[in-house]
mmCIF file of C-alpha atoms in Angstrom:
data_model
loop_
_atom_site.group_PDB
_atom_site.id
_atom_site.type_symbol
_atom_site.label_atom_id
_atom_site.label_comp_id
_atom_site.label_asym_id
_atom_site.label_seq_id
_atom_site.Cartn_x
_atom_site.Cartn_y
_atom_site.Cartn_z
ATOM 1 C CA UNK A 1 94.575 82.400 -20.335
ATOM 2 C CA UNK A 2 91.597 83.936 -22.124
ATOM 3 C CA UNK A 3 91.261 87.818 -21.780
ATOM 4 C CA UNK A 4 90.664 89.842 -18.958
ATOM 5 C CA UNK A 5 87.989 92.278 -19.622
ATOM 6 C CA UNK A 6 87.613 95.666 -17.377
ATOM 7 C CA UNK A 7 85.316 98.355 -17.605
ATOM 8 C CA UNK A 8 86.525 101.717 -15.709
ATOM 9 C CA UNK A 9 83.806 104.550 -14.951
ATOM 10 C CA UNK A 10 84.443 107.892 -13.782
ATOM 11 C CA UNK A 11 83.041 109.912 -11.066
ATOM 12 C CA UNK A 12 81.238 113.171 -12.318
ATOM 13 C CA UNK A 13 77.842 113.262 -10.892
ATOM 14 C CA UNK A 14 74.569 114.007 -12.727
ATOM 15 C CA UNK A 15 77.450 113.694 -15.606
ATOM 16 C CA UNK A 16 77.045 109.653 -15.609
ATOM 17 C CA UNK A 17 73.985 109.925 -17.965
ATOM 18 C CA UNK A 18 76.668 111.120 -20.353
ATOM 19 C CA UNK A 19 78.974 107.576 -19.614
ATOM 20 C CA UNK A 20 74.836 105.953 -19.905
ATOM 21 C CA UNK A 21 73.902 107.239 -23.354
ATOM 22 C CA UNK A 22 77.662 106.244 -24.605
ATOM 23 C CA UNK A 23 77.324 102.957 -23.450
ATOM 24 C CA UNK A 24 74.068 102.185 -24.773
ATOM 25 C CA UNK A 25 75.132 103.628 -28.438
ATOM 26 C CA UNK A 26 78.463 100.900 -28.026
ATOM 27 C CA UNK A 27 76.050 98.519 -27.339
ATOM 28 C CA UNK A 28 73.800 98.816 -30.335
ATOM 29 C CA UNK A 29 76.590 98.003 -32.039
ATOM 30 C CA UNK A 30 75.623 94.640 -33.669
ATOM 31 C CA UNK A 31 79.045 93.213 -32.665
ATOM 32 C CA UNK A 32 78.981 94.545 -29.362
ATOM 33 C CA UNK A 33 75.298 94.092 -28.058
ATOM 34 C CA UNK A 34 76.964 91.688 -25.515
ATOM 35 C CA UNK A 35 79.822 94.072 -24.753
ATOM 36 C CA UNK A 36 78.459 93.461 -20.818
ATOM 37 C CA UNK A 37 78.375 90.120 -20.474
ATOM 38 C CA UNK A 38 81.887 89.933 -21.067
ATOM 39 C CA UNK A 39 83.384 91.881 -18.606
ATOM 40 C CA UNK A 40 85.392 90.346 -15.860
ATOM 41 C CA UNK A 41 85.801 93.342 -13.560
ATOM 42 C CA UNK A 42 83.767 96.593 -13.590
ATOM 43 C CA UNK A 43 85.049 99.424 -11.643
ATOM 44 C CA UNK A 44 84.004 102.892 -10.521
ATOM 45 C CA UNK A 45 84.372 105.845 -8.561
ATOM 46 C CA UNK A 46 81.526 108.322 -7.417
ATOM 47 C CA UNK A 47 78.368 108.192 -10.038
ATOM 48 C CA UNK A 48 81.152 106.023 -12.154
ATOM 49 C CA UNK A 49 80.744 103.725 -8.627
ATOM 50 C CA UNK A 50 76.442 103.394 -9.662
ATOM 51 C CA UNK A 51 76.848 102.678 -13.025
ATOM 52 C CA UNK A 52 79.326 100.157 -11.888
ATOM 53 C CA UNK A 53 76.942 98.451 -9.352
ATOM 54 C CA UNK A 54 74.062 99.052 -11.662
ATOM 55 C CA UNK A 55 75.812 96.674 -14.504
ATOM 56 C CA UNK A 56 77.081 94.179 -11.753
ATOM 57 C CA UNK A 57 73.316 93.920 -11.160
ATOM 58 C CA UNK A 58 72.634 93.001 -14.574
ATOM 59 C CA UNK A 59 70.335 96.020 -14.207
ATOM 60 C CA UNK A 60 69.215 97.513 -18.061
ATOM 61 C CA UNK A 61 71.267 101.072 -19.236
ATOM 62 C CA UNK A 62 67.814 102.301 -19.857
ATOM 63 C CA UNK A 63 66.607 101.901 -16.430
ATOM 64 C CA UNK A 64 69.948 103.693 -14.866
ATOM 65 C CA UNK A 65 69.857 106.212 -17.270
ATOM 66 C CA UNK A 66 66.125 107.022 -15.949
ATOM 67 C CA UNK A 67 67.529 107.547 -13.076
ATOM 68 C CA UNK A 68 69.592 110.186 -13.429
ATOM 69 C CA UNK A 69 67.106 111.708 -15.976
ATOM 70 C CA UNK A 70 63.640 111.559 -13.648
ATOM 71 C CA UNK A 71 65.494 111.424 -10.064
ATOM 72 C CA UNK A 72 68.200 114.014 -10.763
ATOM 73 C CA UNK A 73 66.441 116.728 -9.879
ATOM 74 C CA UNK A 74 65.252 115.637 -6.995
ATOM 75 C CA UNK A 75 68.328 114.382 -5.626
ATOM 76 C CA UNK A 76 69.919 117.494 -6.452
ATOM 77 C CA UNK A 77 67.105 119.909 -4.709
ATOM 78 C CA UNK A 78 69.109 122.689 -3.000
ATOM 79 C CA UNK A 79 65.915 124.726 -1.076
ATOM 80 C CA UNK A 80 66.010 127.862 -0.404
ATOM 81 C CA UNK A 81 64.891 126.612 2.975
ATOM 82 C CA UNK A 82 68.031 124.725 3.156
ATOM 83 C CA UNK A 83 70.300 127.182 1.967
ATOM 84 C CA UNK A 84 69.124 129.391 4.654
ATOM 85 C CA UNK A 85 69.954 126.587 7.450
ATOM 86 C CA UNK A 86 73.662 126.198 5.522
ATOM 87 C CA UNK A 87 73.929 130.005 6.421
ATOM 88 C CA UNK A 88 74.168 130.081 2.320
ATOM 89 C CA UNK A 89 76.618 127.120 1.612
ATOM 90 C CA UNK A 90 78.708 127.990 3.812
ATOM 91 C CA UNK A 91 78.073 125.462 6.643
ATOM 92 C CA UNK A 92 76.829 122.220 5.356
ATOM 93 C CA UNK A 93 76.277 120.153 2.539
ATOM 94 C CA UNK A 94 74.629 121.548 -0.560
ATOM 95 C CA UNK A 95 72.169 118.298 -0.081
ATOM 96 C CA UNK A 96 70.764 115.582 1.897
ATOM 97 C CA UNK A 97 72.221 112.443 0.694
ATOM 98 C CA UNK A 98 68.535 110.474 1.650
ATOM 99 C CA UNK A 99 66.805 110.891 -1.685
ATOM 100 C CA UNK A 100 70.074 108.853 -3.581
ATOM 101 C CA UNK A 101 69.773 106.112 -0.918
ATOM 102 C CA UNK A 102 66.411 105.895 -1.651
ATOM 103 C CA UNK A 103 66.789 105.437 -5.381
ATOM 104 C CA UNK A 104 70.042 103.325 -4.753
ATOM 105 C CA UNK A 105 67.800 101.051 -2.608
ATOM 106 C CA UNK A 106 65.286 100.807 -5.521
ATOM 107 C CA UNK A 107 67.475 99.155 -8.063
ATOM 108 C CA UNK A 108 69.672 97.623 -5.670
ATOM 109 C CA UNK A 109 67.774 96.213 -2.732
ATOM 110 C CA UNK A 110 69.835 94.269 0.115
ATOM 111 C CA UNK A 111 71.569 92.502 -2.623
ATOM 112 C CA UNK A 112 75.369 92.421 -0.783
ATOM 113 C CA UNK A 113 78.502 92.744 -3.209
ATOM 114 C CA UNK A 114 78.828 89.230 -3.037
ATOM 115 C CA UNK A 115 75.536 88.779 -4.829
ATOM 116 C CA UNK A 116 76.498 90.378 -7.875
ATOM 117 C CA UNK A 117 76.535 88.611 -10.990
ATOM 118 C CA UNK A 118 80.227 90.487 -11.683
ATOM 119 C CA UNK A 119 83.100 91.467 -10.006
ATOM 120 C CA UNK A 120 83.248 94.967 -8.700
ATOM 121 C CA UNK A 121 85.756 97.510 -7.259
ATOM 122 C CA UNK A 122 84.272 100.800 -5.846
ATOM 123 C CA UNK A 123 86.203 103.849 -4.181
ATOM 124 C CA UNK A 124 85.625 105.576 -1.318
ATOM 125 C CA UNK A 125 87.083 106.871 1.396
ATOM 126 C CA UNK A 126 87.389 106.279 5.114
ATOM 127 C CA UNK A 127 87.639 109.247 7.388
ATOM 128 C CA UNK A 128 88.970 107.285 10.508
ATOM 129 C CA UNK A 129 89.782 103.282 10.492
ATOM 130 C CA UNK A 130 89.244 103.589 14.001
ATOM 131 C CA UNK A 131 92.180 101.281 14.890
ATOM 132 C CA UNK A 132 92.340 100.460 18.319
ATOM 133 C CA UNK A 133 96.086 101.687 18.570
ATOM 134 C CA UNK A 134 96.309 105.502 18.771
ATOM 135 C CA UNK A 135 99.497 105.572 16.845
ATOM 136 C CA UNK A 136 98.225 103.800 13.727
ATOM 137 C CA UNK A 137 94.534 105.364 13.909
ATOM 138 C CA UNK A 138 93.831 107.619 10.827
ATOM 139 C CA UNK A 139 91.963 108.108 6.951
ATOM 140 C CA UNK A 140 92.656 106.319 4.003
ATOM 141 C CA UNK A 141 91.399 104.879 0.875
ATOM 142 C CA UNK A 142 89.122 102.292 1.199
ATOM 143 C CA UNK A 143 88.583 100.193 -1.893
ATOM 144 C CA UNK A 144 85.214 98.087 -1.516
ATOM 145 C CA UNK A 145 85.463 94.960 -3.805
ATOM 146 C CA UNK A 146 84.196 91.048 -4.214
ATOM 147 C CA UNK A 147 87.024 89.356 -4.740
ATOM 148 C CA UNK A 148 86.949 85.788 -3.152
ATOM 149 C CA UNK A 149 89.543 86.152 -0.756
ATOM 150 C CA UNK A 150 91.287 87.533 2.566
ATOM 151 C CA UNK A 151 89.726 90.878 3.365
ATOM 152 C CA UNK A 152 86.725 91.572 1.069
ATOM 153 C CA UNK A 153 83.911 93.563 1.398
ATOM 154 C CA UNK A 154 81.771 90.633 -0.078
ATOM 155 C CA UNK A 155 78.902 90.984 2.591
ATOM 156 C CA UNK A 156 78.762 94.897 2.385
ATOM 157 C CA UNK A 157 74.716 95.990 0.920
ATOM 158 C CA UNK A 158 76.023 97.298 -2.318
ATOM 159 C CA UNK A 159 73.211 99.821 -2.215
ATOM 160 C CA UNK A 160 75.430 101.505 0.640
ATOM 161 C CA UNK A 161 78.653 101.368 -0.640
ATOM 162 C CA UNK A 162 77.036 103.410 -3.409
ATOM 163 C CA UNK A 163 76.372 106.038 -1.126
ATOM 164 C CA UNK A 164 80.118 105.864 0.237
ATOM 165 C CA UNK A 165 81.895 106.250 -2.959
ATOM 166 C CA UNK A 166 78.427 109.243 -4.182
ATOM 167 C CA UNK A 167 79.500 111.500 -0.692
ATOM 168 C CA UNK A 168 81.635 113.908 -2.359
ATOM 169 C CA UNK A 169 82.237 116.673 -0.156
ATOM 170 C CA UNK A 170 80.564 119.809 -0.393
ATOM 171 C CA UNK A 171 78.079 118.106 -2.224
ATOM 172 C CA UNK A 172 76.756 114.915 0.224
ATOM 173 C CA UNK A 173 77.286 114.736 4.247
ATOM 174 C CA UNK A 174 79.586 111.770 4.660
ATOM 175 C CA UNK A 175 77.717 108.563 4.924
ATOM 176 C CA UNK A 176 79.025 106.110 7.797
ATOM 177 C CA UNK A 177 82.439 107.498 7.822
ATOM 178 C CA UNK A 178 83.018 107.353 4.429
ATOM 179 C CA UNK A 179 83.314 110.435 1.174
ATOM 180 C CA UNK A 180 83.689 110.086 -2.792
ATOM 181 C CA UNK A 181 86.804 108.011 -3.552
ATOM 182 C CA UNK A 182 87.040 110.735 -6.428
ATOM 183 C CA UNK A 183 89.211 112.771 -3.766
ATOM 184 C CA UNK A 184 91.914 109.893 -4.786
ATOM 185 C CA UNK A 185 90.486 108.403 -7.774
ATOM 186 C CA UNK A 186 88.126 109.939 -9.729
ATOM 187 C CA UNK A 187 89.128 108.058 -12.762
ATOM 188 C CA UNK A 188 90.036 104.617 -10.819
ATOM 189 C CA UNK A 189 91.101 102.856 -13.626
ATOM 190 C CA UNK A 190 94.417 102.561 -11.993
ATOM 191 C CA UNK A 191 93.018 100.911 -9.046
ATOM 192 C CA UNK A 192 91.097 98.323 -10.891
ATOM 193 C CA UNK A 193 94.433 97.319 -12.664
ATOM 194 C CA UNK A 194 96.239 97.055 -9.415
ATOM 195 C CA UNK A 195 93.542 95.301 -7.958
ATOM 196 C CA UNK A 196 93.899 92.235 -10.809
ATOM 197 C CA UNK A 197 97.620 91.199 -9.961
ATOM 198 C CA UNK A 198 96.545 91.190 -5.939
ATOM 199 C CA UNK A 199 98.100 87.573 -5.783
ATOM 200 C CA UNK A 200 96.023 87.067 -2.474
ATOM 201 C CA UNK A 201 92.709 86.610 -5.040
ATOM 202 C CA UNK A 202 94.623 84.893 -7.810
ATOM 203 C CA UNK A 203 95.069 83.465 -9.910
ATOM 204 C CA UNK A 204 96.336 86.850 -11.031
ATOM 205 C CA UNK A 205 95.970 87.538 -15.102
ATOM 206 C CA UNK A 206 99.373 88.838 -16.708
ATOM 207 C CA UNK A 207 98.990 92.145 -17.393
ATOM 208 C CA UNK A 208 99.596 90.402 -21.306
ATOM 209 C CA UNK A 209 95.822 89.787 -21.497
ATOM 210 C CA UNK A 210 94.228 92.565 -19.721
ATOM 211 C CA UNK A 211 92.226 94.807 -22.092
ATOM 212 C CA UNK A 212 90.940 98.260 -20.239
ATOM 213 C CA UNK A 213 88.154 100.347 -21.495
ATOM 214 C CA UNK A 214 88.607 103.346 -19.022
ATOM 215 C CA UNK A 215 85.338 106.032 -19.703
ATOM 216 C CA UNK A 216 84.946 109.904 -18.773
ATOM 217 C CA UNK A 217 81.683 111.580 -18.377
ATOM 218 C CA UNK A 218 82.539 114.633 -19.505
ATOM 219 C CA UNK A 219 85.461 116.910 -19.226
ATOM 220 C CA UNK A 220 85.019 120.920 -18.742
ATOM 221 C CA UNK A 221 87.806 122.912 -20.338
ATOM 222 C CA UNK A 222 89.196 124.462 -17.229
ATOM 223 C CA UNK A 223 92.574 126.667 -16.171
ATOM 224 C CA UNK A 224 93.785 129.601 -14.008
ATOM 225 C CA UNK A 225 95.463 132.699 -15.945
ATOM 226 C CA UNK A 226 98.644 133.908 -14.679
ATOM 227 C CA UNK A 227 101.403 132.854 -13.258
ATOM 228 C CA UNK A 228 101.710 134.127 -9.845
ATOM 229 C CA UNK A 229 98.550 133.029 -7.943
ATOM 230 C CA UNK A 230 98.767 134.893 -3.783
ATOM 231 C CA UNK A 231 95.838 132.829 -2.603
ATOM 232 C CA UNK A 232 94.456 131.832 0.829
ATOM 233 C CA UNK A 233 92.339 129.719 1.695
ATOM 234 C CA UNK A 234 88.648 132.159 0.516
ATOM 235 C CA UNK A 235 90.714 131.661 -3.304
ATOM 236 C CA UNK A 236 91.953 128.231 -3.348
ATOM 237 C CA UNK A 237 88.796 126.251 -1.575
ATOM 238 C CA UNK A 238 86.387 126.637 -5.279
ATOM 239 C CA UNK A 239 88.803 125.620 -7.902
ATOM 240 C CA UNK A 240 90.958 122.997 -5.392
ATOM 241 C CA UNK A 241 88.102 120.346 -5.922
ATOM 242 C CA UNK A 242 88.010 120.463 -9.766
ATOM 243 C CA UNK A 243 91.869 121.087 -9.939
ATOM 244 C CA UNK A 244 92.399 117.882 -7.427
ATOM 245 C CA UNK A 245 89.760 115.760 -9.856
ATOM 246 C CA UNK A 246 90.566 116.284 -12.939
ATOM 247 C CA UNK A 247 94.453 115.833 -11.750
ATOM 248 C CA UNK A 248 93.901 111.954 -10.222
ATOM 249 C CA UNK A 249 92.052 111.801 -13.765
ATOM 250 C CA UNK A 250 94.560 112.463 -15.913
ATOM 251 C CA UNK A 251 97.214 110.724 -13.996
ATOM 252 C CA UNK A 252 95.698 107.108 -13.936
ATOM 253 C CA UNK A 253 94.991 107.684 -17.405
ATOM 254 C CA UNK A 254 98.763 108.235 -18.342
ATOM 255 C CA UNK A 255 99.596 104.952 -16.422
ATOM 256 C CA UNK A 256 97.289 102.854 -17.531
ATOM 257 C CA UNK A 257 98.197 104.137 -21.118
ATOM 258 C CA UNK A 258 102.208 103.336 -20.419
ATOM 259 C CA UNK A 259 101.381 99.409 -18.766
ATOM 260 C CA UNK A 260 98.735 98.371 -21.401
ATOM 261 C CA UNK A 261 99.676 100.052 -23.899
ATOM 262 C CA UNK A 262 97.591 99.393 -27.293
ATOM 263 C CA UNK A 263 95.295 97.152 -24.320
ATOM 264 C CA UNK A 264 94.184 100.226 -23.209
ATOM 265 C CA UNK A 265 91.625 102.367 -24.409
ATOM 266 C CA UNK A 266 89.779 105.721 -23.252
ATOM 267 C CA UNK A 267 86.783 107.595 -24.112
ATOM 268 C CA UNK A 268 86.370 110.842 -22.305
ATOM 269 C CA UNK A 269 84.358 113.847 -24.249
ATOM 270 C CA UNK A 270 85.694 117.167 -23.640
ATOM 271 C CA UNK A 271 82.660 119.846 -23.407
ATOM 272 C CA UNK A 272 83.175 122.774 -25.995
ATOM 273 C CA UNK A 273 84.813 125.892 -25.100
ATOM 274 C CA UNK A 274 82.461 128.274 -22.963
ATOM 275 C CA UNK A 275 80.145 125.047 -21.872
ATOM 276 C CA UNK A 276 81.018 124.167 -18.263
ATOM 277 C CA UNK A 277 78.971 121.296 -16.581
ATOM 278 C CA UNK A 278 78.648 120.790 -13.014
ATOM 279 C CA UNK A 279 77.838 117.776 -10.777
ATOM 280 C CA UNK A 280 74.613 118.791 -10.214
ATOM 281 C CA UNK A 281 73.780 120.596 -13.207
ATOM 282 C CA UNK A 282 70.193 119.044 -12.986
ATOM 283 C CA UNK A 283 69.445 122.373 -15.825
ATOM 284 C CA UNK A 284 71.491 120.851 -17.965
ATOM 285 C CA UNK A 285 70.015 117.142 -18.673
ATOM 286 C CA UNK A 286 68.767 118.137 -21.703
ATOM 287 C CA UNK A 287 71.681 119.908 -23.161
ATOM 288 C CA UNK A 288 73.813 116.967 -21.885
ATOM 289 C CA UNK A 289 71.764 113.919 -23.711
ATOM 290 C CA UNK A 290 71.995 115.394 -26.967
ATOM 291 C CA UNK A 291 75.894 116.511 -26.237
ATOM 292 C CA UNK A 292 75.980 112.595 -25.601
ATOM 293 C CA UNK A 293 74.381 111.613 -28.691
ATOM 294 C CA UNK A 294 76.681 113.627 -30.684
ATOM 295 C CA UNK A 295 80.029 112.200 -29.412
ATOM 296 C CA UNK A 296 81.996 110.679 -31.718
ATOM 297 C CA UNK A 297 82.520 106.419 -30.682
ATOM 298 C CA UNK A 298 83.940 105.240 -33.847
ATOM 299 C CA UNK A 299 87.774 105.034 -32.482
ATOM 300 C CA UNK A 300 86.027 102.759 -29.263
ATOM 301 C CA UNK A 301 83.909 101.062 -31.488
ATOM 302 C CA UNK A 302 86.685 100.020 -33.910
ATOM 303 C CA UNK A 303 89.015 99.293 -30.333
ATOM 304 C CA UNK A 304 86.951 97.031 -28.831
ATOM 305 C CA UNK A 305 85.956 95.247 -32.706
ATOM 306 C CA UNK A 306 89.680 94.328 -32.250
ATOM 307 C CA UNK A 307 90.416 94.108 -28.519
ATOM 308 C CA UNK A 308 87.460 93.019 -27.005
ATOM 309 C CA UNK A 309 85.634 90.736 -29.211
ATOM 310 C CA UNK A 310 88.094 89.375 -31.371
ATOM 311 C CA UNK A 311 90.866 86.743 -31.235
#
């Protein structure tokens, strides 16, 4: 069987322009100017999860990366008028999640999953299945893929599922019932892998000729001094969100690392010490596409030379 090509993306936020910018440098890559258009499966969680779609739609890294360049500031607006309604972040989400769907509509249109020219896997996650039986009603995962097959989510508008797997809390009000799948999978690399030996969409490739190019948008050097933390619920709530993240992160990472082994590749920049970058650090655009341009790709460049286009 020929290789089986995946493409992981993790969440992050205004962060993707970071994952954007690296991808378009891979791709100038003589070699690897048709590093796309060999993927079998793209996955991705959270702004990962738009990138994802974006590609599936054959849609240009220049034109997503616009995106997050001219729109991020306006769908990261936080009024003072709003504010003020939130009772100062306290109640409510930092911002409406309208002005994403709007852009998500843009490139996407009512193309459905099923449409795409690749096959996708996006997280999210469902706040009630709403099964009938009281006893077996309650949240979960959901993984949204096209997979011909039992169970897909092949006529689902893809422009919507990109607002499911962009709700992260805090952040977004939940859209439909759904929130980020980063509160599971930020990095869903591990998912995607799972998701290939599902023998109900076979045939399944062996894990033999898998090749995984798992990406980061930028890590912030983060940790709690001490070793006795006495916290409630007013200490924990801040860091719990970037503690829970960057933990499902690092622990698909280490799997994906043991089962592939040499198949498996990761690019994730780590921000220098005293730089921290938030979701919506809209300020920050600038500092972040030259941070981009500066990352080192020569280790993925020479991986995928040897794992992705060659014999």
């Amino acid at each position: 069987m020929p290789k089986y090509r995946i493409i992981s993306i993790d969440g992050g936020g205004i962060r993707g322009l970071i994952t954007t910018i690296l991808l378009q440098r891979i791709m100038a890559q003589p070699a690897l100017n048709k590093l796309l258009d060999l993927i079998d499966l793209v996955a991705g969680t959270s702004t990962g999860g738009l990138i994802a779609l974006g590609i599936a739609h054959n849609i240009a890294m220049a034109e997503i990366l616009d995106v997050y360049v001219i729109k991020g500031p306006e769908i990261f607006d936080d009024s003072w008028l709003d504010d003020l309604v939130d009772l100062g972040k306290l109640v409510g989400a930092d911002y409406s999640i309208e002005p994403l769907g709007r852009e998500l509509h843009k490139l996407l249109g009512d193309t459905t999953l099923g449409q795409l020219n690749k096959r996708v896997l996006i997280t999210a996650f469902d706040l009630d299945d709403e099964d009938p039986d009281p006893a077996r009603r309650m949240w979960k995962p959901k993984i949204f893929h096209n997979f011909s097959g039992p169970n897909n989510d092949r006529d689902q508008l893809a422009y919507k599922v990109g607002m499911y797997t962009s709700a992260a809390p805090t952040y977004f009000p939940s859209v439909d019932g759904y929130i980020d799948g980063g509160v599971f999978a930020t990095n869903p690399s591990m998912c995607a892998l799972a998701q290939t030996q599902d023998r109900r969409y076979g045939p399944t490739p062996s894990l033999d000729d898998i090749v995984l190019l798992s990406l980061g948008t930028g890590t912030n050097l983060q940790y709690i001094k001490g070793q006795t933390h006495d916290w409630g619920y007013a200490q924990w709530v801040k860091p719990l969100i970037n503690l829970m993240l960057d933990g499902t992160t690092g622990i698909a990472d280490y799997q994906c690392r043991q089962i592939l082994d040499v198949r498996y590749h990761r690019l994730a920049p780590v921000f220098p010490p005293g730089i921290t970058v938030a979701m919506d650090d809209v300020k920050k655009i600038d500092y972040m596409i030259k941070f981009a341009q500066s990352v080192s790709i020569e280790s993925t460049v020479a991986w995928l030379d040897e794992h992705w286009v060659g014999t």
